[in-house]
Amino acid sequence: MAKTPLLGRTLDELKEIVLGLGMPKFTAGQIASWMYGKKVSSIDEMTNLSLKNRELLKASYEIGCSAPVHEMRSADGTVKYLFSVSEGSFVETVYIPEDERATLCVSSQVGCKMNCKFCMTGKQGFAQDLTAAQILNQIYSVPERDTLTNIVFMGMGEPFDNLDEVLRALDVLTSDYGYGWSPKRITVSSVGLRKGLRRFLDLSDCHLAISLHSPFPAQRKELMPAEKAYPIAEIVEELRRYDFSKQRRLSFEYIMFKGVNDSMVYAKELVKLLRGLDCRINLIRFHAIPGADLEGSEPETMLAFRDYLTGHGIFSTIRASRGEDIFAACGMLSTAKRQNIDSE
């Protein structure tokens, strides 16, 4: 009979568990300390719990951590890990070292419902939501876990489509009983699901990144079908209700496609759309994926685009391409793994 993971449980949830087993309430804090502080892999390692209480816990619960089943290492130091989350289902997690930063990109779903034209994960379709335990396991079980400086929810899936579990994971990451991280070290990316957007901004202090990719509604809908239900103009107006001038940062992700959205017409429209909003734009060169008739923009085009935006009041950066030699685009490694299983 499968045991229930303790990983991903908030302190309040751990208190409910221990009280239900007849243990003192303070035992919950001890369990949290062993998991989130000392990062143990088994209940047996929780040596300040009595043997009786450890046996009680073990009867129904486990830590719930599991190592990656596959990894690919890039010449630039990027590592892509593959985690198994259920029979035949996998998610990707990417470790990205850069100067003084060490960023981990985590997934929130197996597959995705958004079906963006340029995204390999979207082409998989949607399979399942990840639990908070499965989200946190991506952080808990990578070898570089103790060197991490930043977490980004920019892997497989749409975080706001699985917001309850994402918020639970964020609570563990930012609370004193958990990892104790500053929210400034965590960024959550979304296409802009409106209901989830409001909840996230009201309940979390983590940074927000919105996938934009075109300022023109018709073209954005072609690239991102979610534009039909969640128009970028309405998302921007919603964002104007919040204060991003202090610690929380708002950014827009803009993948640049050669001859599609990289001319100055687009830069000028972006300035009009975002004028007066305290934000930045991250320009990203497209990584080619099978079945998408899109190419990445030329470096000089991206530089000119960036300089125009920054010169007109919207601070913009060009995100360095990483891991191009190891299935760089999100979803490619998990797709390959699934295809290999299907062919066996």
XYZ file of N, CA, C and O in Angstrom, residues 75-203:
516
model
N 28.039 21.482 -21.988
C 29.406 22.001 -21.915
C 29.465 23.314 -21.143
O 30.516 23.667 -20.586
N 28.328 24.040 -21.064
C 28.339 25.323 -20.354
C 27.993 25.192 -18.868
O 27.831 26.190 -18.172
N 27.869 23.953 -18.370
C 27.588 23.730 -16.949
C 26.131 23.506 -16.624
O 25.788 23.077 -15.517
N 25.235 23.772 -17.577
C 23.814 23.526 -17.371
C 23.560 22.021 -17.265
O 24.169 21.236 -17.990
N 22.682 21.635 -16.346
C 22.328 20.221 -16.197
C 20.814 20.093 -16.271
O 20.083 20.782 -15.559
N 20.338 19.199 -17.145
C 18.901 18.937 -17.233
C 18.625 17.589 -16.579
O 19.191 16.573 -16.968
N 17.770 17.602 -15.556
C 17.398 16.384 -14.835
C 16.000 15.953 -15.245
O 15.122 16.796 -15.516
N 15.786 14.640 -15.249
C 14.481 14.075 -15.540
C 14.004 13.312 -14.307
O 14.714 12.436 -13.798
N 12.813 13.656 -13.814
C 12.219 12.986 -12.660
C 11.001 12.185 -13.104
O 10.183 12.666 -13.891
N 10.863 10.986 -12.575
C 9.672 10.181 -12.797
C 8.640 10.545 -11.726
O 8.954 10.537 -10.531
N 7.428 10.875 -12.156
C 6.395 11.256 -11.185
C 5.247 10.259 -11.134
O 4.453 10.277 -10.192
N 5.136 9.423 -12.148
C 4.162 8.325 -12.157
C 4.548 7.409 -13.301
O 5.467 7.704 -14.064
N 3.864 6.307 -13.436
C 4.203 5.335 -14.471
C 4.161 5.980 -15.856
O 3.105 6.418 -16.327
N 5.330 6.080 -16.490
C 5.394 6.623 -17.841
C 5.322 8.133 -17.940
O 5.280 8.680 -19.047
N 5.320 8.847 -16.804
C 5.246 10.310 -16.811
C 6.494 10.915 -16.175
O 6.934 10.459 -15.110
N 7.015 11.951 -16.814
C 8.269 12.543 -16.379
C 8.181 14.069 -16.436
O 7.435 14.634 -17.232
N 8.971 14.716 -15.570
C 9.114 16.171 -15.641
C 10.591 16.528 -15.662
O 11.438 15.778 -15.175
N 10.862 17.698 -16.216
C 12.229 18.178 -16.342
C 12.521 19.266 -15.311
O 11.653 20.069 -14.975
N 13.759 19.272 -14.855
C 14.257 20.285 -13.938
C 15.641 20.682 -14.435
O 16.446 19.807 -14.761
N 15.919 21.979 -14.501
C 17.181 22.419 -15.098
C 17.982 23.251 -14.103
O 17.480 24.233 -13.546
N 19.232 22.837 -13.910
C 20.174 23.575 -13.062
C 21.018 24.473 -13.962
O 21.638 23.997 -14.924
N 21.043 25.772 -13.651
C 21.721 26.752 -14.503
C 22.707 27.570 -13.666
O 22.312 28.521 -12.976
N 23.991 27.227 -13.675
C 24.989 28.024 -12.960
C 25.468 29.194 -13.822
O 25.666 29.047 -15.026
N 25.584 30.363 -13.207
C 26.031 31.537 -13.956
C 26.637 32.548 -12.999
O 25.938 33.141 -12.171
N 27.968 32.729 -13.102
C 28.696 33.648 -12.221
C 28.392 33.316 -10.756
O 28.650 32.222 -10.309
N 27.787 34.276 -10.023
C 27.497 34.058 -8.606
C 26.124 33.440 -8.366
O 25.741 33.195 -7.224
N 25.386 33.190 -9.431
C 24.039 32.645 -9.310
C 24.010 31.165 -9.655
O 24.799 30.686 -10.469
N 23.097 30.462 -9.023
C 22.830 29.061 -9.365
C 21.316 28.900 -9.338
O 20.707 28.841 -8.265
N 20.710 28.868 -10.501
C 19.254 28.876 -10.631
C 18.745 27.476 -10.948
O 19.346 26.758 -11.748
N 17.631 27.109 -10.329
C 16.971 25.852 -10.655
C 15.611 26.168 -11.256
O 14.807 26.873 -10.645
N 15.365 25.643 -12.459
C 14.086 25.824 -13.139
C 13.248 24.580 -12.899
O 13.634 23.482 -13.299
N 12.093 24.732 -12.240
C 11.278 23.586 -11.850
C 9.962 23.548 -12.628
O 9.491 24.563 -13.149
N 9.368 22.357 -12.679
C 8.102 22.129 -13.366
C 6.958 22.060 -12.360
O 7.163 21.736 -11.187
N 5.744 22.351 -12.839
C 4.565 22.307 -11.969
C 3.491 21.342 -12.472
O 2.537 21.060 -11.750
N 3.631 20.857 -13.719
C 2.675 19.908 -14.281
C 3.411 18.940 -15.208
O 4.508 19.234 -15.685
N 2.787 17.796 -15.456
C 3.242 16.905 -16.519
C 2.472 17.301 -17.766
O 1.249 17.174 -17.826
N 3.179 17.825 -18.761
C 2.504 18.375 -19.921
C 1.890 19.727 -19.594
O 2.170 20.318 -18.546
N 1.033 20.227 -20.482
C 0.448 21.553 -20.277
C -0.793 21.703 -21.149
O -0.858 21.165 -22.253
N -1.780 22.447 -20.647
C -3.021 22.675 -21.388
C -2.947 23.879 -22.331
O -3.829 24.072 -23.165
N -1.907 24.711 -22.195
C -1.880 25.994 -22.884
C -1.602 25.867 -24.385
O -1.976 26.727 -25.173
N -0.910 24.821 -24.800
C -0.678 24.511 -26.222
C -0.047 25.659 -27.001
O -0.437 25.947 -28.149
N 0.941 26.318 -26.420
C 1.651 27.385 -27.130
C 2.400 26.794 -28.325
O 2.984 25.708 -28.243
N 2.369 27.493 -29.430
C 2.911 26.999 -30.690
C 4.392 26.656 -30.605
O 4.871 25.761 -31.299
N 5.123 27.393 -29.775
C 6.579 27.297 -29.726
C 7.084 26.378 -28.615
O 8.283 26.300 -28.372
N 6.178 25.705 -27.913
C 6.551 24.975 -26.701
C 6.382 23.474 -26.875
O 5.294 22.991 -27.189
N 7.464 22.723 -26.627
C 7.420 21.272 -26.756
C 6.524 20.647 -25.685
O 5.848 19.648 -25.933
N 6.505 21.234 -24.503
C 5.644 20.707 -23.438
C 4.180 20.782 -23.843
O 3.398 19.855 -23.609
N 3.786 21.895 -24.467
C 2.406 22.051 -24.908
C 2.009 21.004 -25.924
O 0.846 20.573 -25.969
N 2.966 20.574 -26.744
C 2.675 19.559 -27.748
C 2.441 18.182 -27.116
O 1.895 17.288 -27.754
N 2.878 17.997 -25.873
C 2.624 16.731 -25.177
C 1.160 16.601 -24.766
O 0.668 15.501 -24.527
N 0.464 17.738 -24.654
C -0.855 17.721 -24.036
C -0.716 17.678 -22.523
O 0.391 17.655 -21.986
N -1.823 17.698 -21.822
C -1.795 17.697 -20.356
C -1.983 16.288 -19.820
O -2.849 15.550 -20.285
N -1.164 15.914 -18.826
C -1.279 14.587 -18.213
C -1.725 14.669 -16.761
O -2.686 14.021 -16.359
N -1.033 15.487 -15.948
C -1.416 15.579 -14.533
C -0.763 16.788 -13.873
O 0.264 17.299 -14.331
N -1.393 17.234 -12.780
C -0.780 18.247 -11.913
C 0.260 17.581 -11.031
O 0.105 16.420 -10.641
N 1.293 18.322 -10.690
C 2.239 17.841 -9.698
C 1.747 18.236 -8.314
O 1.147 19.296 -8.131
N 1.990 17.392 -7.337
C 1.715 17.745 -5.950
C 2.847 18.633 -5.437
O 3.919 18.725 -6.060
N 2.617 19.277 -4.305
C 3.681 20.078 -3.688
C 4.908 19.203 -3.412
O 6.050 19.659 -3.556
N 4.675 17.942 -3.038
C 5.800 17.023 -2.797
C 6.604 16.812 -4.070
O 7.845 16.817 -4.058
N 5.926 16.637 -5.202
C 6.624 16.411 -6.466
C 7.314 17.669 -6.967
O 8.372 17.590 -7.603
N 6.740 18.828 -6.665
C 7.400 20.087 -7.019
C 8.665 20.263 -6.183
O 9.757 20.520 -6.708
N 8.535 20.095 -4.864
C 9.675 20.304 -3.974
C 10.741 19.230 -4.137
O 11.929 19.491 -3.909
N 10.345 18.032 -4.534
C 11.335 16.977 -4.739
C 12.358 17.362 -5.795
O 13.522 16.944 -5.740
N 11.952 18.184 -6.751
C 12.885 18.634 -7.782
C 14.014 19.466 -7.179
O 15.134 19.476 -7.692
N 13.701 20.162 -6.091
C 14.710 20.958 -5.385
C 15.448 20.085 -4.375
O 16.674 20.138 -4.246
N 14.689 19.253 -3.689
C 15.194 18.402 -2.600
C 16.219 17.396 -3.097
O 17.147 17.031 -2.375
N 16.065 16.929 -4.344
C 16.811 15.758 -4.793
C 17.847 16.023 -5.885
O 18.413 15.078 -6.422
N 18.100 17.287 -6.226
C 19.198 17.541 -7.164
C 20.498 17.631 -6.376
O 20.522 18.142 -5.243
N 21.603 17.153 -6.932
C 22.882 17.175 -6.212
C 23.329 18.589 -5.827
O 24.035 18.772 -4.831
N 22.917 19.585 -6.596
C 23.360 20.967 -6.363
C 22.462 21.730 -5.393
O 22.567 22.954 -5.271
N 21.592 21.048 -4.670
C 20.553 21.719 -3.889
C 21.117 22.735 -2.899
O 20.492 23.768 -2.630
N 22.274 22.472 -2.326
C 22.822 23.374 -1.305
C 23.539 24.581 -1.891
O 23.976 25.463 -1.155
N 23.689 24.630 -3.214
C 24.354 25.766 -3.855
C 23.355 26.727 -4.486
O 23.742 27.783 -4.990
N 22.067 26.380 -4.483
C 21.072 27.163 -5.207
C 20.903 28.564 -4.624
O 20.860 28.748 -3.408
N 20.795 29.548 -5.518
C 20.521 30.924 -5.095
C 19.143 31.390 -5.545
O 18.589 32.328 -4.969
N 18.587 30.750 -6.586
C 17.300 31.183 -7.145
C 16.500 29.991 -7.644
O 17.069 29.004 -8.102
N 15.170 30.124 -7.558
C 14.249 29.130 -8.107
C 13.335 29.849 -9.092
O 12.798 30.920 -8.786
N 13.130 29.267 -10.267
C 12.162 29.821 -11.212
C 11.166 28.727 -11.594
O 11.550 27.603 -11.903
N 9.893 29.052 -11.530
C 8.835 28.132 -11.963
C 8.583 28.416 -13.441
O 7.597 29.044 -13.823
N 9.501 27.955 -14.267
C 9.441 28.187 -15.710
C 9.633 26.893 -16.489
O 9.924 26.908 -17.678
N 9.480 25.762 -15.803
C 9.620 24.477 -16.465
C 8.307 24.037 -17.085
O 7.501 24.856 -17.535
N 8.062 22.750 -17.089
C 6.867 22.201 -17.722
C 5.608 22.604 -16.955
O 5.583 22.584 -15.723
N 4.552 22.970 -17.708
C 3.272 23.268 -17.081
C 3.020 24.748 -16.870
O 3.910 25.587 -17.001
N 1.786 25.074 -16.541
C 1.332 26.424 -16.236
C 1.084 26.504 -14.728
O 0.116 25.929 -14.205
N 1.973 27.195 -13.979
C 1.846 27.217 -12.515
C 0.490 27.671 -11.985
O 0.004 27.142 -10.995
N -0.149 28.645 -12.648
C -1.423 29.145 -12.147
C -2.572 28.174 -12.421
O -3.668 28.337 -11.891
N -2.329 27.171 -13.248
C -3.327 26.128 -13.496
C -3.241 25.039 -12.421
O -4.085 24.151 -12.369
N -2.233 25.136 -11.577
C -2.040 24.196 -10.462
C -1.662 25.004 -9.226
O -0.731 24.667 -8.498
N -2.396 26.087 -9.008
C -1.954 27.101 -8.057
C -1.977 26.643 -6.607
O -1.116 27.037 -5.819
N -2.930 25.807 -6.212
C -2.976 25.367 -4.818
C -1.673 24.670 -4.432
O -1.096 24.950 -3.364
N -1.207 23.771 -5.287
C 0.024 23.027 -4.977
C 1.250 23.912 -5.100
O 2.206 23.789 -4.323
N 1.243 24.825 -6.065
C 2.363 25.760 -6.211
C 2.461 26.664 -4.986
O 3.551 26.883 -4.441
N 1.328 27.180 -4.512
C 1.343 28.043 -3.320
C 1.805 27.273 -2.083
O 2.513 27.819 -1.226
N 1.422 26.006 -1.987
C 1.875 25.184 -0.865
C 3.405 25.022 -0.914
O 4.090 25.145 0.093
N 3.932 24.777 -2.098
C 5.380 24.658 -2.256
C 6.075 25.973 -1.927
O 7.128 25.993 -1.264
N 5.491 27.097 -2.362
C 6.082 28.408 -2.077
C 6.070 28.702 -0.576
O 7.004 29.321 -0.044
N 5.015 28.268 0.111
C 4.931 28.459 1.559
C 6.085 27.740 2.254
O 6.736 28.306 3.141
N 6.353 26.511 1.842
C 7.462 25.750 2.420
C 8.798 26.435 2.108
O 9.683 26.551 2.972
N 8.949 26.917 0.886
C 10.219 27.525 0.473
C 10.509 28.827 1.219
O 11.674 29.132 1.507
N 9.464 29.589 1.548
C 9.689 30.932 2.095
C 9.431 31.056 3.596
O 9.719 32.105 4.179
N 8.914 30.022 4.236
C 8.591 30.102 5.663
C 9.787 29.737 6.540
O 10.677 28.983 6.128
N 9.773 30.259 7.775
C 10.861 29.975 8.720
C 10.948 28.485 9.034
O 12.041 27.959 9.237
N 9.810 27.792 9.085
C 9.841 26.361 9.402
C 10.382 25.536 8.232
O 10.747 24.374 8.392
N 10.391 26.158 7.018
C 10.806 25.459 5.808
C 12.214 25.841 5.397
O 13.155 25.800 6.186
N 12.334 26.276 4.157
C 13.650 26.642 3.627
C 14.088 28.028 4.076
O 15.277 28.354 4.035
N 13.125 28.878 4.430
C 13.462 30.213 4.897
C 14.014 31.121 3.814
O 14.749 32.071 4.096
N 13.656 30.856 2.577
C 14.149 31.683 1.474
C 13.390 33.002 1.401
O 12.193 33.070 1.694
N 14.075 34.059 0.944
C 13.395 35.305 0.630
C 12.561 35.113 -0.633
O 13.020 34.480 -1.593
N 11.336 35.657 -0.676
C 10.539 35.577 -1.911
C 11.262 36.196 -3.111
O 10.948 35.865 -4.256
N 12.227 37.090 -2.836
C 12.971 37.737 -3.920
C 13.852 36.753 -4.685
O 14.365 37.075 -5.745
N 14.013 35.558 -4.141
C 14.840 34.545 -4.808
C 14.012 33.609 -5.692
O 14.546 32.694 -6.313
N 12.695 33.854 -5.741
C 11.798 32.943 -6.452
C 10.958 33.713 -7.467
O 10.383 34.760 -7.149
N 10.880 33.195 -8.695
C 10.054 33.800 -9.742
C 9.095 32.753 -10.292
O 9.491 31.624 -10.586
N 7.834 33.135 -10.403
C 6.809 32.249 -10.966
C 6.350 32.838 -12.301
O 5.997 34.013 -12.379
N 6.361 32.003 -13.339
C 5.992 32.438 -14.685
C 4.603 31.933 -15.049
O 4.222 30.820 -14.679
N 3.850 32.744 -15.796
C 2.489 32.361 -16.188
C 2.116 33.015 -17.508
O 2.636 34.086 -17.855
N 1.180 32.379 -18.234
C 0.613 33.035 -19.411
C -0.375 34.117 -18.984
O -0.779 34.944 -19.799
N -0.776 34.093 -17.702
C -1.648 35.143 -17.187
C -3.064 34.709 -16.890
O -4.004 35.488 -17.090
N -3.270 33.480 -16.399
C -4.612 33.048 -16.001
C -5.132 34.016 -14.940
O -4.555 34.140 -13.863
N -6.250 34.701 -15.242
C -6.632 35.866 -14.445
C -6.948 35.531 -12.981
O -6.484 36.198 -12.069
N -7.739 34.508 -12.753
C -8.105 34.156 -11.374
C -6.864 33.755 -10.587
O -6.668 34.170 -9.440
N -6.006 32.953 -11.196
C -4.774 32.558 -10.536
C -3.849 33.732 -10.310
O -3.164 33.814 -9.294
N -3.831 34.667 -11.255
C -2.984 35.849 -11.148
C -3.322 36.645 -9.894
O -2.434 37.026 -9.119
N -4.590 36.885 -9.680
C -5.005 37.659 -8.506
C -4.643 36.928 -7.210
O -4.127 37.534 -6.267
N -4.925 35.629 -7.171
C -4.612 34.859 -5.957
C -3.122 34.872 -5.671
O -2.687 35.044 -4.527
N -2.338 34.665 -6.699
C -0.895 34.646 -6.520
C -0.388 35.986 -6.000
O 0.394 36.041 -5.038
N -0.832 37.082 -6.602
C -0.356 38.401 -6.191
C -0.831 38.767 -4.784
O -0.149 39.483 -4.059
N -1.993 38.256 -4.390
C -2.525 38.557 -3.058
C -1.917 37.669 -1.968
O -1.812 38.093 -0.810
N -1.522 36.453 -2.336
C -1.098 35.482 -1.325
C 0.407 35.225 -1.290
O 0.897 34.583 -0.366
